[in-house]
Structures are given as structure tokens and as C-alpha cells.
Amino acid sequence: MTTLVWLQREFRLDYLPALNEALNSGDDIILAYFHDPEKTIGAANSVWLAHALENLAADVTNRKGKLWVVSGNFADTFPKLLKNESIQQVYYTFQVGEPFASMQQQALDVCKALHVRLKPFFSEFWLKPTDFSNQQNRPYLVFTPFYNGLLKQQEHIQPLARLAKETLEQTAVKTCPNHPRTLPEDLHRLRQLPWAQKLMDSRQVGETPTWQILSEFITEKLQDYPSDRDFPAYDATSNLSTALHFGHIPTRQLYFELQALIQSDAKVAPAAQSWLRQLAWREFARHLLFWFPQTQTEPFQDKYQQMLWRDDTSNDSQNLIEKWQRGLTGIPMIDAGMRELWATGIMHNRVRMLVASFLTKNLNVHWLIGQHWFEDTLLDADPANNIMGWQWVAGCGVDAAPYYRLFNPVVQSEKFDADGDYLKHWLPELSALSKKAIHQPWKYESECVEKGIFLGKTYPHPIVNLDESRKAHMERVQMMKKTAQPDND
Ligand SMILES: Cc1cc2nc3c(=O)[nH]c(=O)nc-3n(C[C@H](O)[C@H](O)[C@H](O)COP(=O)(O)OP(=O)(O)OC[C@H]3O[C@@H](n4cnc5c(N)ncnc54)[C@H](O)[C@@H]3O)c2cc1C
């Protein structure tokens, strides 16, 4: 009997129940990743994917196994493999969001038609969404009760087992006939592009380095995480989001690592709790997208269908959007964040909130435009986290930031980057400015001139007036509420 273990975003060998169950069955195994160029996430994410595939293939080979990488249209390659290799059952790890959801649906249809058993594993969740609901038997829609509910159900969170066998010889029984190269051609070419090479400079991909990064984070940074995590100039967070997206380690095991730490080290326990709570946001996002898959493109709050977003096809809008993308808005904190994203494929969480608020509320650009830009440029682009993040900031999501709360990027900049270190790093053209002026150079024109900074020439004027655009946003929301609920407002 041959079992297919189909990988999506589980680039690891330990703690992978789909693989363990196949190994324990004694069957021949085909361990495969299907690469459909039409079903990738975004450019930066695909660069990491190329490295992750190569890394996993090497790990599998070192264990005397074989990773199949099947390239092409999934609707063709999946049934073809099932037929050609006489697969009798498929094990896979359930993932939320696109492109995974549609591939999982296609796999379900194919397996039904071919009478092949298809078994999902829910190891990328702490608790399977269908086993975890509120007192009304409904999905949680607010984070704090969700988190408290999780803590109450802790005894149901099951640890995952390490790799069941020393070697993966069962996966070497058959050798992928058509794809002698591990990396599909498009990924091979992508990872060689100069920008892609730069993006991966000093990044460590794969299971072993990720455990190492985790261990360093715990020993060197965790203690100060609660106090420092909001300051973009500090290297205070784990930087694990891309590794978690690619499943180099499962967050389920992180949960157990943190519990062990909380029990054994009273000094670090509060910080570990704080990080655990942040990880739970990821779990929340995954549960939300599981229950509400339509939120990938639709606002969770229906009334936001009536929101009068800017017509993003006009030249004016295109121009504003491009300035936001390139970090040329004239608002230093926004520009620093967008330039960090472009240069590194990553942006600090607080700054993500600020640039998203600026785009959707001050510029009145639809949240999907920002979400797509993030999807294409973030290494850690993750359907669940990205959708939740954008809808939360735009005000249309579950448990969202209230519509009247616009982050003021100047106030936030003064609070979270008081000395301007983050701004100076990403905007060297402003580095001569004083701590006061750097957050809003347009209010310090004479200092700018004194320091050789010419607004409109060496650094842009603000593309929008923050106060006026705030008021305009409030008016649009009032209008939306009236249109959506004429009787109540
Ligand atoms: C508009 C917007 C878009 C976002 N898009 C993504 C995305 O595409 N992919 C992504 O992984 N995260 C996204 N986030 C969440 C967050 O910004 C990143 O997870 C975080 O910056 C990663 O840094 P870290 O690994 O050092 O996090 P740490 O602070 O060390 O946190 C540990 C882990 O917890 C999870 N986490 C932390 N904060 C959040 C959060 N607010 N929401 C969900 N999970 C969280 C992440 O998996 C993170 O790696 C987005 C946030 C916003 C506001």
C-alpha cells in the first residue's frame, strides 16, 4: 500500500503527525510538495519557499529518504500522481486560507472520485476549531475571551510526537520519475534574482536553525519582551513569524516549551505569558479564517460593504498608493516602515499597524490593496495573520480597532521611537534632524533648511493633512453607518 504525505506549509520532519502516522503504518510513503506557480502566496514568500524546499529536501535525503517536488497545475498533477503511483490514501495537514483552501477542496474532490482515503491532521492549531467554541457553541469573535477560553481548555491541547523513525527509507522506495531537480525552474530562477538574494541575506531557513533562534530568543530577549516589543528600533521580538508560517516548528510545540518555562522559571514566567498571548493572536487568526473563509476578500462586518473607499483606479489614487508603497508619503514613520518592508521583507508589528491605518483611514484606500501589497512583499505573508491584521486596523474585522481610533503616525512615532533611531536608520536623508523635528519635518522647515534638507526636493512634503484626513474618515464612517442601518442611526 502506498500513502501520500502531502506537504503544504509544514517544512519540518519532527512533530509532524501526518508523516508519523504514515511511517508507523509501515506503508510505502511518497512525501510530496506540489508546486503550482498559480497557487503561490507572493514574491517574497516564494523566495523563502524556494529555500525551505531545498532545505527540507536535504534533511530528508540525510535521513535516507526522498522528497518529491511536483511542479505544475495542481488540478492535473495531483490526480495524475494518485493514479500513476496507485496511491490508496493521502495524509495532509490542514491549512487555512488561500491558496491552501482551494487546493484542499480539489484534493477532496479528486480523492472522492478515485476512491482514495483522504485524512486531514490539525497539528497547525493548538485546538481544532471544531472542538473549541464559546458558551453559545459559536466561534469566539473577541480575542480576550478566546484567549481565556484557550487557557481554560489547556488540558485538551495535545503535544505532538517527534519523528517516529530514525530514517525515512520508506520514502525512498520510489524515486520521483519526472523531476530530477529538487527546485522547480521558476523558484530556482526567482531565488537567484539579486533582490531575492539580498532579502535572504543572513536569514536562516529550516527546522534546526529555527529551534536555535527560538532558544536564543528565550535566553537573550524574552525577559524584556513585554517592555520592549513595541519599539521598532529594538531587536526585541522573536523574528519567528516566517518560520512559523512555513511550519519549521509548530506553534503547538511552542505552547509546550513556554508552559515548561512558566512552570520552571518564576522570573521569566510573566514574559513567557506575554509572548504566549501574542502567539495566541496567530491561533485566533487561524480560527477566524477557518470559520469565516469569505473574509479573505470580504469585510467581516457587513456594514463595511457600504464604505466609500477611494476609487483606486484613478491616476490620483494610483499616485498616492505608489507613494505609500515606496515610502515617499512625507510622514517619516510611514516611510520608514514601508522602506523597511521593501528592503527586508519584514516590518515591525507596531509599524504594520501604523502604515495600515494610514493607508485605509488617512488615504481612504481599500484595505485589500494594502493587504495585497503585504502579501507580495512580506516574507512572512500569511493568509490568516495578514487578513486579520488588515481588517482589524481598517475597522471592518472581528474585534476590530474602533473606527474612531486612527493611529496618529506622528504621536506614535514620538512615543515608540522617541530618539528617532528607527527613522534615521531607514530615512538617512533625515538623520541630521533633531529628536523633535524628525517626526514631523514639515513643522520645522527652518531647521530642515539649516540641515540641508529641502522638503519637496530631498524629502517629500506630506501627501495628506493628518487632521483633515482624520475628520474626513469620521464623516465617511458616519455616512456608511447611515447607509447600512438607516433606521438605527
Ligand atoms: C496589517 C498587519 C498585517 C500583518 N500581516 C502578517 C502576516 O502576513 N504574517 C504574519 O505572520 N504576521 C502578520 N502580522 C502580525 C505581526 O505583525 C507579525 O506576526 C509580527 O510582526 C512578527 O514578528 P515576530 O515574529 O518577531 O513576532 P513576536 O512578537 O515574537 O510574536 C511571536 C509570533 O506570534 C504571532 N503574532 C504576533 N503578533 C501577532 C498579531 N498581531 N497577529 C497575529 N499573529 C501574531 C506571530 O506568529 C509571531 O511570529 C500583521 C499585522 C498587521 C497589523
XYZ file of N, CA and C in Angstrom, residues 204 207-223 237-240 243 249 254 257-258 261 268 275:
90
model
N 18.095 32.432 8.231
C 18.316 31.002 8.428
C 17.003 30.269 8.261
N 14.223 23.725 9.921
C 13.838 23.270 11.254
C 14.945 23.508 12.304
N 16.150 23.031 12.005
C 17.218 23.117 13.013
C 17.549 24.563 13.367
N 17.804 25.444 12.370
C 18.095 26.829 12.760
C 16.945 27.499 13.498
N 15.703 27.107 13.190
C 14.576 27.761 13.863
C 14.564 27.427 15.354
N 14.854 26.180 15.694
C 14.929 25.838 17.133
C 16.047 26.630 17.804
N 17.129 26.845 17.064
C 18.261 27.612 17.597
C 17.849 29.072 17.840
N 17.123 29.649 16.865
C 16.677 31.050 17.007
C 15.737 31.161 18.208
N 14.869 30.174 18.354
C 13.941 30.175 19.492
C 14.726 30.151 20.807
N 15.709 29.280 20.860
C 16.465 29.141 22.102
C 17.205 30.457 22.422
N 17.751 31.097 21.400
C 18.442 32.378 21.637
C 17.446 33.454 22.079
N 16.277 33.440 21.469
C 15.253 34.431 21.857
C 14.900 34.252 23.337
N 14.718 32.989 23.734
C 14.315 32.726 25.123
C 15.424 33.156 26.099
N 16.662 32.833 25.761
C 17.719 33.170 26.728
C 18.105 34.654 26.687
N 18.033 35.257 25.513
C 18.579 36.622 25.415
C 17.533 37.740 25.408
N 16.309 37.445 24.916
C 15.377 38.564 24.707
C 14.048 38.460 25.454
N 13.663 37.238 25.760
C 12.293 37.049 26.273
C 11.993 37.903 27.505
N 12.966 37.963 28.418
C 12.771 38.694 29.674
C 12.271 40.134 29.428
N 11.844 41.300 19.495
C 10.846 40.237 19.280
C 11.552 39.009 18.711
N 10.796 37.940 18.529
C 11.435 36.661 18.184
C 11.892 36.585 16.729
N 11.285 37.369 15.852
C 11.545 37.267 14.401
C 11.247 35.865 13.873
N 10.281 35.221 14.456
C 9.989 33.834 14.058
C 8.795 33.718 13.109
N 9.272 31.636 9.909
C 9.486 30.219 10.237
C 8.186 29.564 10.709
N 8.749 25.081 12.803
C 8.341 24.468 14.068
C 6.856 24.776 14.262
N 5.565 25.147 20.564
C 5.975 26.370 21.271
C 5.153 26.529 22.541
N 6.737 24.339 25.080
C 8.029 24.914 25.509
C 7.780 26.032 26.529
N 6.798 26.888 26.209
C 6.522 28.030 27.087
C 5.919 27.580 28.403
N 8.626 26.465 30.604
C 9.379 27.614 31.109
C 8.612 28.306 32.243
N 11.105 34.453 34.691
C 10.813 34.714 33.282
C 9.333 34.418 32.944
N 4.434 36.503 25.809
C 4.727 36.014 24.453
C 3.700 34.969 24.011
